[in-house]
Amino acid sequence: MNTASKILATGLLLGASSLVSAVPMLTVTGPGIGAANAGQATFLGSVFGAETEDFENGYTVGSQSQTISSSGIATFESVVAGSGGACDNGSFNCNAGLSILDGSVSPYTGRFSVPTDADNTNWLDSMDAREMSISVATGYNAIGFFMTDPNDSGGRFEIGGVGFDFEYLFGNTSLSNGQVYYISIFDNDVATLGDVVIKSNASGDGYGIDRVTVAKVPEPGTLALFGLGLVGLGLARRRKQA
């Protein structure tokens, strides 16, 4: 991700400050665990009422399901399955849905738990889903999470009908393969954030996500999140008119 892109995005954020109550905002840090950890810290310092799912307790590692629910946080759904990837080789099946994985059972390289420590070994894997939906629990208008290996073949986020291409968000694919980023999304114009949809360009391409945090962003605290744009890449777009 080049410096010009960061400056352009940051300027867009600051220039849109008068429109903040009318936009969903997505921010991506630079690649690497240092930048991702800093992005998480900034996000957590700018919200309140945060609840986090680390996928460590209450799950059977290696099992697959079309829908995985974390009570009070979010529901994750495999909307369109992938095919032909590593999840179709061996004990997994791309059509069987999402899975909670750890390093001992994962068929993939480049996807891993974040942070990597003894108390955090699991992550939620897309299992190469062409489309995955994250439905945030009622009453939360912000979400943040670590994302690993997001851009082998490209894809995009869609929030409230607005699309954000991976190619622009993550930059060169060779930098993103096996990398980690922190993603934050919020919209303080709504009581509950709309579904976050993640689409992949290839049927055998996927990603892992970990430490999913949902939270609330009040209007007076919105500008505090602009600091994330200085760490990575922030984009603000008007929601499509009805």
GROMACS .gro file of C-alpha atoms in nm:
model
  242
    1MET     CA    1   0.000   0.000   0.000
    2ASN     CA    2   0.169   0.323  -0.103
    3THR     CA    3   0.195   0.649   0.090
    4ALA     CA    4  -0.010   0.842  -0.163
    5SER     CA    5  -0.306   0.610  -0.112
    6LYS     CA    6  -0.286   0.659   0.266
    7ILE     CA    7  -0.276   1.037   0.239
    8LEU     CA    8  -0.560   1.044  -0.012
    9ALA     CA    9  -0.775   0.826   0.209
   10THR     CA   10  -0.697   1.023   0.523
   11GLY     CA   11  -0.776   1.348   0.346
   12LEU     CA   12  -1.105   1.201   0.231
   13LEU     CA   13  -1.191   1.112   0.589
   14LEU     CA   14  -1.110   1.453   0.730
   15GLY     CA   15  -1.284   1.629   0.445
   16ALA     CA   16  -1.596   1.427   0.506
   17SER     CA   17  -1.624   1.509   0.875
   18SER     CA   18  -1.946   1.704   0.828
   19LEU     CA   19  -2.097   1.398   0.659
   20VAL     CA   20  -1.990   1.140   0.915
   21SER     CA   21  -2.341   1.077   1.041
   22ALA     CA   22  -2.445   0.973   0.690
   23VAL     CA   23  -2.174   0.723   0.594
   24PRO     CA   24  -2.053   0.373   0.673
   25MET     CA   25  -1.677   0.381   0.723
   26LEU     CA   26  -1.426   0.100   0.665
   27THR     CA   27  -1.063   0.118   0.773
   28VAL     CA   28  -0.778  -0.125   0.700
   29THR     CA   29  -0.437  -0.109   0.866
   30GLY     CA   30  -0.113  -0.174   0.686
   31PRO     CA   31   0.009  -0.535   0.670
   32GLY     CA   32   0.186  -0.702   0.960
   33ILE     CA   33   0.115  -0.791   1.319
   34GLY     CA   34   0.251  -0.462   1.454
   35ALA     CA   35   0.020  -0.249   1.241
   36ALA     CA   36  -0.274  -0.484   1.304
   37ASN     CA   37  -0.226  -0.476   1.682
   38ALA     CA   38  -0.201  -0.096   1.674
   39GLY     CA   39  -0.522  -0.082   1.470
   40GLN     CA   40  -0.704  -0.296   1.723
   41ALA     CA   41  -0.580  -0.083   2.012
   42THR     CA   42  -0.698   0.236   1.843
   43PHE     CA   43  -1.036   0.083   1.763
   44LEU     CA   44  -1.088  -0.039   2.120
   45GLY     CA   45  -0.991   0.301   2.253
   46SER     CA   46  -1.251   0.475   2.038
   47VAL     CA   47  -1.562   0.268   2.118
   48PHE     CA   48  -1.760   0.158   2.423
   49GLY     CA   49  -1.956  -0.150   2.525
   50ALA     CA   50  -1.719  -0.378   2.335
   51GLU     CA   51  -1.773  -0.754   2.325
   52THR     CA   52  -1.518  -0.988   2.164
   53GLU     CA   53  -1.535  -1.341   2.020
   54ASP     CA   54  -1.199  -1.522   2.001
   55PHE     CA   55  -1.342  -1.861   1.886
   56GLU     CA   56  -1.162  -2.044   2.167
   57ASN     CA   57  -1.450  -2.179   2.375
   58GLY     CA   58  -1.765  -2.372   2.287
   59TYR     CA   59  -1.656  -2.481   1.939
   60THR     CA   60  -1.550  -2.814   1.791
   61VAL     CA   61  -1.230  -2.747   1.597
   62GLY     CA   62  -1.249  -2.883   1.244
   63SER     CA   63  -1.628  -2.920   1.225
   64GLN     CA   64  -1.810  -2.730   0.951
   65SER     CA   65  -2.142  -2.547   0.944
   66GLN     CA   66  -2.322  -2.313   0.704
   67THR     CA   67  -2.386  -2.078   0.997
   68ILE     CA   68  -2.174  -2.016   1.305
   69SER     CA   69  -2.331  -1.798   1.574
   70SER     CA   70  -2.161  -1.617   1.858
   71SER     CA   71  -2.435  -1.522   2.103
   72GLY     CA   72  -2.466  -1.147   2.149
   73ILE     CA   73  -2.187  -1.068   1.903
   74ALA     CA   74  -2.248  -1.182   1.544
   75THR     CA   75  -2.367  -1.456   1.311
   76PHE     CA   76  -2.138  -1.576   1.033
   77GLU     CA   77  -2.291  -1.744   0.729
   78SER     CA   78  -2.147  -1.912   0.422
   79VAL     CA   79  -2.381  -1.769   0.158
   80VAL     CA   80  -2.209  -1.904  -0.155
   81ALA     CA   81  -1.967  -2.195  -0.119
   82GLY     CA   82  -1.632  -2.219  -0.289
   83SER     CA   83  -1.494  -2.527  -0.463
   84GLY     CA   84  -1.170  -2.683  -0.572
   85GLY     CA   85  -0.962  -2.531  -0.295
   86ALA     CA   86  -0.778  -2.695  -0.007
   87CYS     CA   87  -1.112  -2.749   0.170
   88ASP     CA   88  -1.197  -3.004  -0.103
   89ASN     CA   89  -0.879  -3.202  -0.043
   90GLY     CA   90  -0.884  -3.443   0.250
   91SER     CA   91  -1.124  -3.432   0.544
   92PHE     CA   92  -1.305  -3.108   0.454
   93ASN     CA   93  -1.564  -3.009   0.195
   94CYS     CA   94  -1.604  -2.652   0.069
   95ASN     CA   95  -1.981  -2.703   0.042
   96ALA     CA   96  -2.006  -2.798   0.410
   97GLY     CA   97  -1.967  -2.440   0.527
   98LEU     CA   98  -1.746  -2.240   0.762
   99SER     CA   99  -1.515  -2.390   1.023
  100ILE     CA  100  -1.328  -2.305   1.340
  101LEU     CA  101  -0.969  -2.415   1.274
  102ASP     CA  102  -0.635  -2.428   1.448
  103GLY     CA  103  -0.290  -2.495   1.311
  104SER     CA  104  -0.312  -2.871   1.373
  105VAL     CA  105  -0.615  -2.930   1.149
  106SER     CA  106  -0.606  -2.643   0.897
  107PRO     CA  107  -0.561  -2.747   0.533
  108TYR     CA  108  -0.431  -2.397   0.452
  109THR     CA  109  -0.109  -2.203   0.478
  110GLY     CA  110  -0.119  -1.831   0.548
  111ARG     CA  111  -0.420  -1.833   0.783
  112PHE     CA  112  -0.357  -1.829   1.157
  113SER     CA  113  -0.488  -1.719   1.494
  114VAL     CA  114  -0.426  -1.359   1.601
  115PRO     CA  115  -0.269  -1.280   1.837
  116THR     CA  116  -0.054  -1.592   1.829
  117ASP     CA  117  -0.016  -1.694   2.191
  118ALA     CA  118  -0.090  -1.997   2.408
  119ASP     CA  119  -0.440  -1.874   2.495
  120ASN     CA  120  -0.545  -1.806   2.136
  121THR     CA  121  -0.508  -2.092   1.890
  122ASN     CA  122  -0.835  -2.090   1.693
  123TRP     CA  123  -0.977  -1.873   1.416
  124LEU     CA  124  -1.291  -1.867   1.200
  125ASP     CA  125  -1.209  -1.978   0.847
  126SER     CA  126  -1.413  -1.892   0.539
  127MET     CA  127  -1.336  -2.236   0.392
  128ASP     CA  128  -1.302  -2.061   0.055
  129ALA     CA  129  -1.663  -1.935   0.055
  130ARG     CA  130  -1.729  -1.717  -0.247
  131GLU     CA  131  -1.955  -1.506  -0.024
  132MET     CA  132  -1.970  -1.484   0.355
  133SER     CA  133  -2.204  -1.262   0.556
  134ILE     CA  134  -2.141  -1.123   0.905
  135SER     CA  135  -2.460  -1.011   1.080
  136VAL     CA  136  -2.377  -0.792   1.378
  137ALA     CA  137  -2.586  -0.834   1.694
  138THR     CA  138  -2.862  -0.580   1.758
  139GLY     CA  139  -2.749  -0.260   1.925
  140TYR     CA  140  -2.390  -0.248   1.792
  141ASN     CA  141  -2.289  -0.010   1.514
  142ALA     CA  142  -1.918  -0.097   1.496
  143ILE     CA  143  -1.714  -0.411   1.432
  144GLY     CA  144  -1.342  -0.481   1.427
  145PHE     CA  145  -1.148  -0.800   1.353
  146PHE     CA  146  -0.814  -0.942   1.244
  147MET     CA  147  -0.808  -1.083   0.890
  148THR     CA  148  -0.538  -1.317   0.761
  149ASP     CA  149  -0.451  -1.410   0.403
  150PRO     CA  150  -0.726  -1.194   0.246
  151ASN     CA  151  -0.606  -1.124  -0.104
  152ASP     CA  152  -0.468  -1.426  -0.293
  153SER     CA  153  -0.718  -1.377  -0.575
  154GLY     CA  154  -0.896  -1.060  -0.471
  155GLY     CA  155  -1.247  -0.984  -0.361
  156ARG     CA  156  -1.436  -0.708  -0.184
  157PHE     CA  157  -1.631  -0.597   0.120
  158GLU     CA  158  -1.990  -0.476   0.087
  159ILE     CA  159  -2.147  -0.271   0.366
  160GLY     CA  160  -2.491  -0.121   0.322
  161GLY     CA  161  -2.473  -0.165  -0.054
  162VAL     CA  162  -2.132   0.005  -0.082
  163GLY     CA  163  -1.844  -0.200  -0.225
  164PHE     CA  164  -1.475  -0.180  -0.126
  165ASP     CA  165  -1.239  -0.377  -0.352
  166PHE     CA  166  -0.959  -0.581  -0.195
  167GLU     CA  167  -0.717  -0.466  -0.465
  168TYR     CA  168  -0.747  -0.108  -0.343
  169LEU     CA  169  -0.772  -0.189   0.027
  170PHE     CA  170  -0.485  -0.435   0.055
  171GLY     CA  171  -0.264  -0.338  -0.237
  172ASN     CA  172  -0.027  -0.580  -0.408
  173THR     CA  173  -0.144  -0.941  -0.373
  174SER     CA  174   0.210  -1.066  -0.308
  175LEU     CA  175   0.215  -0.849   0.007
  176SER     CA  176  -0.123  -0.972   0.125
  177ASN     CA  177  -0.073  -1.346   0.076
  178GLY     CA  178  -0.025  -1.486   0.428
  179GLN     CA  179  -0.041  -1.138   0.583
  180VAL     CA  180  -0.255  -1.004   0.867
  181TYR     CA  181  -0.454  -0.680   0.885
  182TYR     CA  182  -0.700  -0.524   1.127
  183ILE     CA  183  -1.035  -0.424   0.978
  184SER     CA  184  -1.276  -0.181   1.144
  185ILE     CA  185  -1.619  -0.079   1.021
  186PHE     CA  186  -1.869   0.155   1.180
  187ASP     CA  187  -2.174   0.364   1.105
  188ASN     CA  188  -2.293   0.592   1.385
  189ASP     CA  189  -2.600   0.690   1.182
  190VAL     CA  190  -2.765   0.356   1.266
  191ALA     CA  191  -2.847   0.172   1.587
  192THR     CA  192  -2.723  -0.158   1.443
  193LEU     CA  193  -2.458  -0.199   1.174
  194GLY     CA  194  -2.589  -0.362   0.856
  195ASP     CA  195  -2.456  -0.697   0.736
  196VAL     CA  196  -2.092  -0.703   0.632
  197VAL     CA  197  -2.052  -0.918   0.319
  198ILE     CA  198  -1.713  -1.051   0.209
  199LYS     CA  199  -1.685  -1.175  -0.149
  200SER     CA  200  -1.398  -1.363  -0.310
  201ASN     CA  201  -1.309  -1.348  -0.679
  202ALA     CA  202  -1.208  -1.714  -0.702
  203SER     CA  203  -1.380  -2.032  -0.586
  204GLY     CA  204  -1.059  -2.162  -0.426
  205ASP     CA  205  -0.963  -1.845  -0.237
  206GLY     CA  206  -1.039  -1.759   0.124
  207TYR     CA  207  -0.923  -1.602   0.450
  208GLY     CA  208  -0.933  -1.633   0.826
  209ILE     CA  209  -1.074  -1.390   1.082
  210ASP     CA  210  -1.011  -1.373   1.455
  211ARG     CA  211  -1.096  -1.172   1.767
  212VAL     CA  212  -1.416  -1.022   1.630
  213THR     CA  213  -1.521  -0.724   1.841
  214VAL     CA  214  -1.858  -0.553   1.822
  215ALA     CA  215  -1.905  -0.216   1.992
  216LYS     CA  216  -2.088   0.116   1.991
  217VAL     CA  217  -1.967   0.446   1.847
  218PRO     CA  218  -2.152   0.756   1.967
  219GLU     CA  219  -2.155   1.060   1.741
  220PRO     CA  220  -1.926   1.271   1.967
  221GLY     CA  221  -1.661   0.996   1.952
  222THR     CA  222  -1.665   0.941   1.578
  223LEU     CA  223  -1.371   1.163   1.494
  224ALA     CA  224  -1.149   0.962   1.728
  225LEU     CA  225  -1.163   0.678   1.477
  226PHE     CA  226  -1.008   0.893   1.207
  227GLY     CA  227  -0.671   0.813   1.362
  228LEU     CA  228  -0.698   0.468   1.211
  229GLY     CA  229  -0.661   0.627   0.867
  230LEU     CA  230  -0.312   0.738   0.965
  231VAL     CA  231  -0.221   0.378   1.044
  232GLY     CA  232  -0.364   0.227   0.730
  233LEU     CA  233  -0.636   0.303   0.482
  234GLY     CA  234  -0.972   0.463   0.561
  235LEU     CA  235  -1.257   0.507   0.319
  236ALA     CA  236  -1.581   0.693   0.367
  237ARG     CA  237  -1.865   0.660   0.123
  238ARG     CA  238  -2.222   0.786   0.124
  239ARG     CA  239  -2.473   0.507   0.152
  240LYS     CA  240  -2.678   0.460  -0.161
  241GLN     CA  241  -2.998   0.659  -0.162
  242ALA     CA  242  -3.312   0.450  -0.126
   0.00000   0.00000   0.00000
